[in-house]
């Protein structure tokens, strides 16, 4: 049993990578630490932007806090909204090296693991709640093939193989305005909107046990 008597959720972010001095995912997560949503205390964890070590750090936090919900956050420079990821695939194909210099190419996240895992969160309900609140959001059908996808796959594999009463998924967020200033033409989202948006997603994830039917697909 957990030593934490209050129900809780876990929100993670990453260290900066790819030449950035900050990572909006961790900037955002830090602002949620200690907050309460629907009676659930929010714990946060900064994950290294490194293959394998990121999953190890994540699972240690899950074992420590025993959350009912895990939402991992990641930076997606170039995206214009809060992107709720639908699926993680069992492949590492790194366009750039991670922060430890690792650059796996066409290597599975988990050898002999399933080809893919779908998020176990009510992603359509979460999307609907965000849109109703005026938060720009969408369903994404690719988490990439870098550390974000690696962590999402690792999270869902861990939950599946350890029979935990926990649901999990991944959310990508845009650059912060300060970052976008160094990337001409890149969209951004202010931190207050991001905080509001993630709290709305958490509320929906906690309260909605069954997802809804909502058109949110793409044609390409």
Coordinates of N, CA and C in Angstrom, one line a residue:
X1 N 0.8 -1.2 0.0 CA 0.0 0.0 0.0 C 0.9 1.2 0.0
X2 N 0.3 2.3 -0.6 CA 1.0 3.6 -0.6 C 1.1 4.2 0.8
X3 N 2.2 4.9 1.1 CA 2.2 5.7 2.3 C 1.5 7.0 2.2
X4 N 1.0 7.3 0.9 CA 0.3 8.5 0.7 C -1.2 8.2 0.8
X5 N -1.9 8.7 1.8 CA -3.3 8.4 2.0 C -4.2 9.1 1.1
X6 N -3.8 10.3 0.6 CA -4.7 11.0 -0.3 C -4.5 10.5 -1.7
X7 N -5.7 10.4 -2.4 CA -5.6 10.0 -3.8 C -4.7 11.0 -4.6
X8 N -3.9 10.5 -5.5 CA -3.0 11.4 -6.2 C -2.9 11.1 -7.7
X9 N -2.4 12.0 -8.4 CA -2.0 11.9 -9.8 C -0.6 12.3 -10.0
X10 N 0.0 11.8 -11.1 CA 1.4 12.1 -11.4 C 1.5 12.8 -12.7
X11 N 2.2 13.9 -12.7 CA 2.4 14.7 -14.0 C 3.9 14.8 -14.1
X12 N 4.4 14.4 -15.3 CA 5.9 14.5 -15.5 C 6.2 15.5 -16.6
X13 N 7.4 16.0 -16.6 CA 8.0 16.8 -17.7 C 9.4 16.4 -17.9
X14 N 10.0 17.0 -19.0 CA 11.3 16.6 -19.4 C 12.3 17.7 -19.1
X15 N 13.6 17.4 -19.0 CA 14.7 18.3 -19.0 C 14.8 18.9 -20.4
X16 N 15.4 20.1 -20.6 CA 15.6 20.7 -21.9 C 16.4 19.8 -22.8
X17 N 16.2 19.9 -24.1 CA 16.9 19.1 -25.1 C 17.0 19.8 -26.4
X18 N 17.8 19.4 -27.3 CA 17.9 19.9 -28.6 C 18.4 21.4 -28.7
X19 N 19.2 21.8 -27.7 CA 19.7 23.1 -27.7 C 18.9 24.1 -27.0
X20 N 17.7 23.7 -26.5 CA 16.8 24.6 -25.7 C 17.3 24.8 -24.3
X21 N 17.1 26.0 -23.7 CA 17.5 26.3 -22.3 C 16.5 25.9 -21.3
X22 N 15.2 25.7 -21.8 CA 14.2 25.3 -20.9 C 13.3 24.3 -21.7
X23 N 12.5 23.5 -20.9 CA 11.5 22.6 -21.5 C 10.2 23.0 -21.0
X24 N 9.2 23.5 -21.8 CA 7.9 23.9 -21.3 C 7.2 22.8 -20.5
X25 N 7.5 21.6 -20.8 CA 6.8 20.5 -20.1 C 7.1 20.5 -18.6
X26 N 8.4 20.7 -18.3 CA 8.7 20.8 -16.9 C 8.4 22.1 -16.3
X27 N 8.5 23.2 -17.0 CA 8.1 24.5 -16.5 C 6.6 24.4 -16.1
X28 N 5.8 23.8 -16.9 CA 4.4 23.6 -16.6 C 4.2 22.7 -15.4
X29 N 4.8 21.5 -15.4 CA 4.6 20.5 -14.3 C 4.9 21.1 -13.0
X30 N 6.0 21.9 -12.9 CA 6.4 22.5 -11.6 C 5.3 23.4 -11.0
X31 N 4.6 24.0 -11.9 CA 3.5 24.9 -11.4 C 2.3 24.1 -10.9
X32 N 2.2 22.8 -11.2 CA 1.1 22.0 -10.8 C 1.4 21.3 -9.5
X33 N 2.7 21.2 -9.1 CA 3.1 20.5 -7.9 C 2.3 20.9 -6.7
X34 N 1.7 20.0 -6.0 CA 1.0 20.3 -4.7 C -0.4 20.8 -4.9
X35 N -0.8 21.0 -6.1 CA -2.2 21.4 -6.4 C -3.1 20.2 -6.2
X36 N -4.4 20.5 -6.0 CA -5.4 19.4 -5.9 C -6.4 19.6 -7.0
X37 N -6.7 18.5 -7.6 CA -7.8 18.4 -8.7 C -8.7 17.3 -8.3
X38 N -10.0 17.6 -8.2 CA -11.0 16.6 -7.9 C -10.6 15.7 -6.7
X39 N -10.0 16.3 -5.7 CA -9.6 15.6 -4.5 C -8.3 14.8 -4.6
X40 N -7.7 14.9 -5.7 CA -6.4 14.2 -6.0 C -5.2 15.2 -5.9
X41 N -4.3 14.9 -5.1 CA -3.0 15.7 -5.0 C -2.2 15.5 -6.2
X42 N -1.6 16.5 -6.8 CA -0.7 16.4 -7.9 C 0.7 16.3 -7.5
X43 N 1.4 15.2 -7.8 CA 2.8 15.1 -7.7 C 3.4 15.2 -9.1
X44 N 4.7 15.7 -9.1 CA 5.4 15.9 -10.4 C 6.8 15.3 -10.3
X45 N 7.3 15.0 -11.5 CA 8.6 14.4 -11.6 C 9.2 14.9 -12.9
X46 N 10.5 15.4 -12.8 CA 11.3 15.7 -14.0 C 12.0 14.5 -14.5
X47 N 11.8 14.2 -15.8 CA 12.4 13.0 -16.4 C 13.6 13.5 -17.3
X48 N 14.7 12.7 -17.3 CA 15.8 13.0 -18.1 C 15.4 12.8 -19.6
X49 N 15.9 13.6 -20.5 CA 15.6 13.4 -21.9 C 16.6 12.4 -22.4
X50 N 16.5 11.2 -22.0 CA 17.4 10.1 -22.3 C 16.6 8.8 -22.5
X51 N 16.9 8.1 -23.5 CA 16.3 6.8 -23.6 C 16.6 5.9 -22.4
X52 N 15.7 5.0 -22.1 CA 15.8 4.1 -21.0 C 15.8 4.7 -19.6
X53 N 16.7 5.7 -19.3 CA 16.8 6.3 -18.0 C 15.5 7.1 -17.8
X54 N 14.8 7.6 -18.8 CA 13.5 8.3 -18.6 C 12.5 7.3 -18.1
X55 N 12.4 6.1 -18.6 CA 11.4 5.2 -18.2 C 11.7 4.7 -16.8
X56 N 13.0 4.5 -16.5 CA 13.4 4.1 -15.1 C 13.0 5.2 -14.1
X57 N 13.2 6.4 -14.4 CA 12.8 7.5 -13.5 C 11.3 7.6 -13.4
X58 N 10.6 7.4 -14.4 CA 9.1 7.4 -14.4 C 8.6 6.3 -13.5
X59 N 9.0 5.1 -13.7 CA 8.5 4.0 -13.0 C 8.9 4.1 -11.5
X60 N 10.0 4.7 -11.2 CA 10.3 4.9 -9.8 C 9.3 5.8 -9.1
X61 N 8.9 6.9 -9.9 CA 7.9 7.8 -9.3 C 6.5 7.1 -9.2
X62 N 6.2 6.3 -10.1 CA 4.9 5.5 -10.0 C 4.9 4.6 -8.8
X63 N 6.0 3.9 -8.6 CA 6.1 3.1 -7.4 C 6.1 3.9 -6.1
X64 N 6.6 5.1 -6.1 CA 6.6 5.9 -4.9 C 5.3 6.5 -4.6
X65 N 4.6 7.0 -5.6 CA 3.3 7.7 -5.3 C 2.0 6.9 -5.5
X66 N 2.1 5.8 -6.2 CA 0.9 5.0 -6.5 C -0.3 5.9 -7.0
X67 N 0.0 6.6 -8.1 CA -1.1 7.5 -8.6 C -2.2 6.7 -9.3
X68 N -3.4 7.3 -9.4 CA -4.5 6.7 -10.2 C -4.4 7.2 -11.6
X69 N -3.8 8.3 -11.9 CA -3.6 8.8 -13.2 C -2.2 9.3 -13.4
X70 N -1.6 9.0 -14.6 CA -0.3 9.5 -15.0 C -0.4 10.2 -16.3
X71 N -0.1 11.5 -16.3 CA 0.0 12.2 -17.6 C 1.4 12.7 -17.8
X72 N 2.1 12.2 -18.8 CA 3.5 12.7 -19.1 C 3.4 13.8 -20.1
X73 N 4.1 14.9 -19.9 CA 4.1 16.0 -20.8 C 5.4 16.1 -21.6
X74 N 5.3 16.6 -22.8 CA 6.5 16.7 -23.6 C 6.4 18.0 -24.5
X75 N 7.5 18.5 -24.9 CA 7.6 19.6 -25.8 C 7.4 19.2 -27.2
X76 N 6.6 19.9 -28.0 CA 6.4 19.6 -29.4 C 6.5 21.0 -30.1
X77 N 7.7 21.4 -30.3 CA 7.9 22.7 -31.0 C 7.4 22.6 -32.4
X78 N 6.5 23.6 -32.8 CA 5.9 23.6 -34.1 C 4.4 23.3 -34.0
X79 N 4.0 22.6 -33.0 CA 2.6 22.3 -32.8 C 1.9 23.6 -32.1
X80 N 0.7 23.8 -32.5 CA 0.0 25.0 -32.1 C -1.0 24.9 -30.9
X81 N -1.2 23.6 -30.5 CA -2.2 23.4 -29.4 C -1.7 22.3 -28.5
X82 N -2.6 22.0 -27.5 CA -2.3 20.9 -26.6 C -2.7 19.7 -27.3
X83 N -1.8 18.8 -27.5 CA -2.0 17.6 -28.3 C -2.1 16.4 -27.4
X84 N -3.2 15.8 -27.3 CA -3.5 14.6 -26.5 C -3.1 13.4 -27.4
X85 N -2.1 12.6 -27.0 CA -1.7 11.5 -27.8 C -2.6 10.3 -27.6
X86 N -2.8 9.7 -28.8 CA -3.7 8.5 -28.8 C -2.9 7.2 -28.7
X87 N -1.7 7.1 -29.3 CA -1.0 5.8 -29.4 C 0.5 6.0 -29.3
X88 N 1.2 5.0 -28.7 CA 2.6 4.9 -28.7 C 3.1 3.7 -29.4
X89 N 4.1 3.8 -30.2 CA 4.6 2.6 -31.0 C 5.9 2.1 -30.5
X90 N 6.1 0.8 -30.7 CA 7.3 0.1 -30.1 C 8.5 0.3 -31.0
X91 N 9.0 1.6 -31.1 CA 10.2 1.8 -31.9 C 10.9 3.1 -31.4
X92 N 12.2 3.0 -31.4 CA 13.0 4.2 -31.2 C 13.7 4.5 -32.5
X93 N 13.5 5.7 -33.0 CA 14.2 6.1 -34.3 C 14.6 7.5 -34.1
X94 N 15.7 7.8 -33.5 CA 16.0 9.1 -33.0 C 16.7 10.0 -34.1
X95 N 16.0 11.1 -34.4 CA 16.5 12.0 -35.4 C 17.8 12.7 -34.9
X96 N 17.8 13.0 -33.6 CA 18.9 13.6 -32.9 C 19.3 12.7 -31.7
X97 N 20.5 12.9 -31.2 CA 20.9 12.1 -30.0 C 20.2 12.7 -28.8
X98 N 20.0 11.8 -27.8 CA 19.4 12.3 -26.6 C 20.5 13.0 -25.8
X99 N 20.1 13.4 -24.5 CA 21.1 14.2 -23.7 C 22.3 13.5 -23.3
X100 N 22.2 12.1 -23.4 CA 23.4 11.3 -23.0 C 24.2 10.9 -24.3
X101 N 23.8 11.4 -25.4 CA 24.5 11.0 -26.7 C 24.0 9.8 -27.3
X102 N 22.9 9.2 -26.8 CA 22.4 8.0 -27.4 C 21.5 8.3 -28.6
X103 N 21.6 7.6 -29.7 CA 20.8 7.8 -30.9 C 20.3 6.5 -31.5
X104 N 19.4 5.8 -30.8 CA 19.0 4.5 -31.3 C 18.2 4.6 -32.6
X105 N 18.4 3.8 -33.5 CA 17.7 3.8 -34.8 C 17.1 2.5 -35.1
X106 N 15.8 2.5 -35.3 CA 15.0 1.2 -35.5 C 15.3 0.2 -34.5
X107 N 15.2 0.6 -33.2 CA 15.4 -0.3 -32.1 C 14.1 -0.3 -31.3
X108 N 13.5 -1.4 -30.9 CA 12.3 -1.4 -30.2 C 12.4 -0.8 -28.8
X109 N 11.4 -0.2 -28.3 CA 11.4 0.3 -26.9 C 11.5 -0.9 -26.0
X110 N 10.7 -1.9 -26.2 CA 10.7 -3.1 -25.4 C 10.8 -4.3 -26.4
X111 N 11.9 -5.0 -26.3 CA 12.1 -6.2 -27.1 C 11.0 -7.2 -27.0
X112 N 10.4 -7.6 -28.1 CA 9.2 -8.5 -28.1 C 8.0 -8.0 -27.4
X113 N 8.0 -6.6 -27.2 CA 6.7 -6.0 -26.7 C 5.7 -5.9 -27.8
X114 N 4.5 -5.5 -27.4 CA 3.4 -5.3 -28.4 C 3.8 -4.2 -29.4
X115 N 3.3 -4.2 -30.6 CA 3.6 -3.2 -31.6 C 3.3 -1.8 -31.1
X116 N 2.2 -1.7 -30.4 CA 1.7 -0.4 -29.9 C 0.8 -0.5 -28.7
X117 N 0.7 0.6 -28.0 CA -0.3 0.7 -26.9 C -1.1 2.0 -27.1
X118 N -2.4 1.9 -26.9 CA -3.2 3.1 -26.9 C -3.3 3.7 -25.5
X119 N -3.4 5.0 -25.4 CA -3.5 5.6 -24.1 C -4.7 5.1 -23.4
X120 N -4.6 4.9 -22.1 CA -5.7 4.3 -21.3 C -6.5 5.4 -20.6
X121 N -6.4 6.6 -21.1 CA -7.1 7.8 -20.6 C -8.3 8.0 -21.5
X122 N -9.4 8.7 -21.0 CA -10.5 9.1 -21.8 C -10.2 10.3 -22.7
X123 N -9.4 10.0 -23.8 CA -8.9 11.2 -24.5 C -9.9 12.0 -25.2
X124 N -11.0 11.4 -25.7 CA -12.0 12.3 -26.3 C -12.8 13.1 -25.3
X125 N -13.0 12.6 -24.1 CA -13.7 13.4 -23.1 C -12.7 14.5 -22.6
X126 N -11.4 14.2 -22.6 CA -10.5 15.3 -22.2 C -10.4 16.4 -23.3
X127 N -10.5 15.9 -24.5 CA -10.5 16.9 -25.6 C -11.7 17.8 -25.6
X128 N -12.9 17.2 -25.4 CA -14.1 17.9 -25.3 C -14.1 18.9 -24.2
X129 N -13.6 18.5 -23.0 CA -13.6 19.5 -21.9 C -12.7 20.6 -22.2
X130 N -11.5 20.4 -22.8 CA -10.6 21.5 -23.1 C -11.2 22.4 -24.1
X131 N -11.8 21.9 -25.2 CA -12.4 22.8 -26.2 C -13.6 23.6 -25.7
X132 N -14.4 23.0 -24.8 CA -15.5 23.7 -24.2 C -15.0 24.9 -23.3
X133 N -13.8 24.7 -22.8 CA -13.2 25.8 -22.0 C -12.5 26.8 -22.8
X134 N -12.5 26.6 -24.1 CA -11.7 27.6 -25.0 C -10.3 27.3 -25.1
X135 N -9.8 26.1 -24.7 CA -8.4 25.8 -24.7 C -8.1 25.1 -26.1
X136 N -7.2 25.6 -26.9 CA -6.8 25.0 -28.1 C -6.3 23.6 -27.9
X137 N -6.9 22.6 -28.4 CA -6.5 21.2 -28.2 C -6.9 20.3 -29.3
X138 N -6.2 19.2 -29.4 CA -6.5 18.2 -30.5 C -6.1 16.8 -30.1
X139 N -6.5 15.8 -30.8 CA -6.0 14.4 -30.6 C -4.9 14.2 -31.7
X140 N -3.8 13.8 -31.2 CA -2.6 13.5 -32.1 C -2.5 12.0 -32.2
X141 N -2.2 11.5 -33.4 CA -2.1 10.1 -33.7 C -0.6 9.7 -33.9
X142 N 0.3 10.6 -33.5 CA 1.7 10.2 -33.5 C 2.4 10.9 -32.4
X143 N 3.1 10.2 -31.5 CA 3.9 10.8 -30.5 C 5.4 10.9 -30.9
X144 N 5.6 10.7 -32.2 CA 7.0 10.7 -32.7 C 7.7 9.4 -32.5
X145 N 9.0 9.4 -32.7 CA 9.8 8.2 -32.4 C 11.0 8.5 -31.6
X146 N 10.9 9.6 -30.8 CA 12.0 10.1 -29.9 C 11.7 9.7 -28.5
X147 N 12.2 10.5 -27.5 CA 12.0 10.1 -26.1 C 10.6 10.2 -25.6
X148 N 9.8 11.1 -26.2 CA 8.4 11.2 -25.8 C 7.6 9.9 -26.1
X149 N 7.7 9.4 -27.3 CA 7.1 8.2 -27.6 C 7.6 7.1 -26.8
X150 N 8.9 7.1 -26.6 CA 9.6 6.1 -25.8 C 9.0 6.0 -24.4
X151 N 8.8 7.2 -23.8 CA 8.2 7.3 -22.4 C 6.8 6.9 -22.4
X152 N 6.0 7.3 -23.4 CA 4.6 6.9 -23.4 C 4.5 5.4 -23.6
X153 N 5.2 4.8 -24.5 CA 5.2 3.3 -24.6 C 5.6 2.7 -23.3
X154 N 6.7 3.2 -22.7 CA 7.2 2.6 -21.5 C 6.2 2.7 -20.3
X155 N 5.5 3.8 -20.3 CA 4.5 4.0 -19.2 C 3.4 3.0 -19.4
X156 N 2.9 2.9 -20.6 CA 1.7 2.0 -20.8 C 2.1 0.5 -20.7
X157 N 3.3 0.2 -21.1 CA 3.8 -1.2 -20.9 C 4.0 -1.5 -19.5
X158 N 4.5 -0.6 -18.7 CA 4.6 -0.8 -17.2 C 3.3 -1.0 -16.6
X159 N 2.3 -0.2 -16.9 CA 1.0 -0.3 -16.3 C 0.3 -1.6 -16.7
X160 N 0.5 -2.0 -17.9 CA -0.1 -3.2 -18.4 C 0.5 -4.5 -17.8
X161 N 1.9 -4.5 -17.7 CA 2.5 -5.7 -17.2 C 2.6 -5.8 -15.6
X162 N 2.2 -4.7 -15.0 CA 2.3 -4.7 -13.5 C 0.9 -4.7 -12.9
X163 N -0.2 -4.8 -13.7 CA -1.5 -4.9 -13.3 C -1.9 -3.8 -12.2
X164 N -1.5 -2.6 -12.5 CA -1.8 -1.5 -11.6 C -3.1 -0.8 -11.9
X165 N -3.8 -0.4 -10.8 CA -5.0 0.4 -10.9 C -4.7 1.8 -11.2
X166 N -4.2 2.0 -12.4 CA -3.7 3.3 -12.8 C -3.9 3.5 -14.3
X167 N -4.3 4.6 -14.8 CA -4.5 4.9 -16.2 C -3.4 6.0 -16.6
X168 N -3.0 5.9 -17.9 CA -1.9 6.8 -18.3 C -2.0 7.2 -19.7
X169 N -1.3 8.3 -20.0 CA -1.2 8.8 -21.4 C -0.2 9.9 -21.5
X170 N -0.1 10.5 -22.6 CA 0.9 11.5 -22.9 C 0.3 12.7 -23.6
X171 N 0.8 13.9 -23.3 CA 0.3 15.1 -23.9 C 1.5 16.0 -24.3
X172 N 1.4 16.4 -25.6 CA 2.5 17.3 -26.1 C 2.0 18.7 -26.0
X173 N 2.9 19.7 -25.7 CA 2.5 21.1 -25.6 C 3.5 21.9 -26.5
X174 N 3.0 23.1 -26.9 CA 3.8 23.9 -27.8 C 4.9 24.6 -27.0
X175 N 5.7 25.3 -27.8 CA 6.7 26.2 -27.2 C 6.1 27.2 -26.3
X176 N 6.8 27.7 -25.3 CA 6.4 28.9 -24.6 C 6.8 30.1 -25.5
X177 N 6.1 31.3 -25.3 CA 6.5 32.5 -26.1 C 7.9 32.8 -26.1
X178 N 8.6 32.7 -25.0 CA 10.0 33.0 -24.9 C 10.9 32.1 -25.8
X179 N 10.4 30.9 -26.0 CA 11.1 29.9 -26.9 C 10.8 30.3 -28.4
X180 N 9.5 30.6 -28.6 CA 9.1 30.8 -30.0 C 9.8 32.1 -30.5
X181 N 10.2 33.0 -29.7 CA 11.0 34.2 -30.1 C 12.3 33.8 -30.8
X182 N 12.8 32.6 -30.5 CA 14.0 32.2 -31.1 C 13.8 31.2 -32.3
X183 N 12.5 31.0 -32.6 CA 12.1 30.1 -33.7 C 11.1 30.9 -34.5
X184 N 11.5 31.8 -35.4 CA 10.6 32.6 -36.2 C 9.4 31.8 -36.9
X185 N 8.2 32.3 -36.6 CA 7.1 31.6 -37.2 C 6.5 30.5 -36.4
X186 N 7.2 30.0 -35.4 CA 6.7 28.9 -34.6 C 5.6 29.4 -33.6
X187 N 4.5 28.6 -33.5 CA 3.4 28.9 -32.6 C 3.9 28.7 -31.2
X188 N 3.1 29.3 -30.3 CA 3.4 29.1 -28.9 C 2.1 29.2 -28.0
X189 N 2.2 28.9 -26.8 CA 1.1 29.1 -25.9 C 1.6 29.5 -24.5
X190 N 0.9 30.5 -23.9 CA 1.4 31.1 -22.7 C 1.2 30.1 -21.5
X191 N 2.0 30.2 -20.5 CA 2.0 29.3 -19.4 C 0.7 29.2 -18.6
X192 N 0.0 30.3 -18.5 CA -1.3 30.3 -17.8 C -2.4 29.5 -18.5
X193 N -2.4 29.6 -19.8 CA -3.3 28.8 -20.6 C -3.0 27.3 -20.5
X194 N -1.7 27.0 -20.5 CA -1.2 25.6 -20.4 C -1.6 25.0 -19.0
X195 N -1.4 25.8 -18.0 CA -1.8 25.3 -16.6 C -3.3 25.0 -16.6
X196 N -4.1 26.0 -17.0 CA -5.5 25.8 -17.1 C -5.9 24.6 -17.9
X197 N -5.3 24.4 -19.0 CA -5.6 23.3 -19.9 C -5.3 21.9 -19.3
X198 N -4.1 21.8 -18.7 CA -3.7 20.5 -18.1 C -4.6 20.2 -16.9
X199 N -5.0 21.2 -16.1 CA -5.9 20.9 -15.0 C -7.3 20.4 -15.5
X200 N -7.7 21.0 -16.6 CA -9.0 20.5 -17.2 C -8.8 19.1 -17.7
X201 N -7.7 18.8 -18.3 CA -7.5 17.4 -18.8 C -7.4 16.4 -17.6
X202 N -6.8 16.8 -16.5 CA -6.7 16.0 -15.3 C -8.1 15.8 -14.7
X203 N -8.9 16.8 -14.7 CA -10.2 16.7 -14.1 C -11.1 15.7 -14.9
X204 N -11.0 15.8 -16.2 CA -11.7 14.9 -17.1 C -11.2 13.5 -16.9
X205 N -9.9 13.3 -16.9 CA -9.3 12.0 -16.7 C -9.7 11.3 -15.4
X206 N -9.8 12.1 -14.4 CA -10.2 11.5 -13.1 C -11.7 11.2 -13.0
X207 N -12.5 12.0 -13.6 CA -14.0 11.9 -13.4 C -14.6 11.0 -14.4
X208 N -14.0 10.9 -15.6 CA -14.7 10.1 -16.7 C -14.0 8.8 -16.8
X209 N -14.8 7.8 -16.4 CA -14.3 6.4 -16.5 C -14.5 5.8 -17.9
X210 N -15.6 6.2 -18.6 CA -15.8 5.8 -19.9 C -15.7 6.9 -20.9
X211 N -15.0 6.7 -22.0 CA -14.8 7.8 -23.0 C -16.0 8.0 -23.8
X212 N -16.1 9.1 -24.5 CA -17.2 9.5 -25.4 C -16.8 9.3 -26.8
X213 N -17.8 9.3 -27.7 CA -17.6 9.3 -29.1 C -17.6 10.7 -29.6
X214 N -16.5 11.1 -30.2 CA -16.3 12.4 -30.7 C -15.4 12.4 -31.9
X215 N -15.9 13.1 -33.0 CA -15.0 13.1 -34.2 C -13.8 14.0 -33.9
X216 N -12.6 13.3 -34.0 CA -11.4 14.1 -33.8 C -10.3 13.4 -34.6
X217 N -10.6 12.7 -35.6 CA -9.6 12.1 -36.5 C -9.1 13.0 -37.5
X218 N -8.1 12.5 -38.3 CA -7.5 13.2 -39.4 C -7.6 12.4 -40.7
X219 N -7.4 13.0 -41.8 CA -7.4 12.3 -43.1 C -6.0 12.0 -43.6
X220 N -5.0 12.6 -42.9 CA -3.6 12.3 -43.3 C -2.7 12.6 -42.1

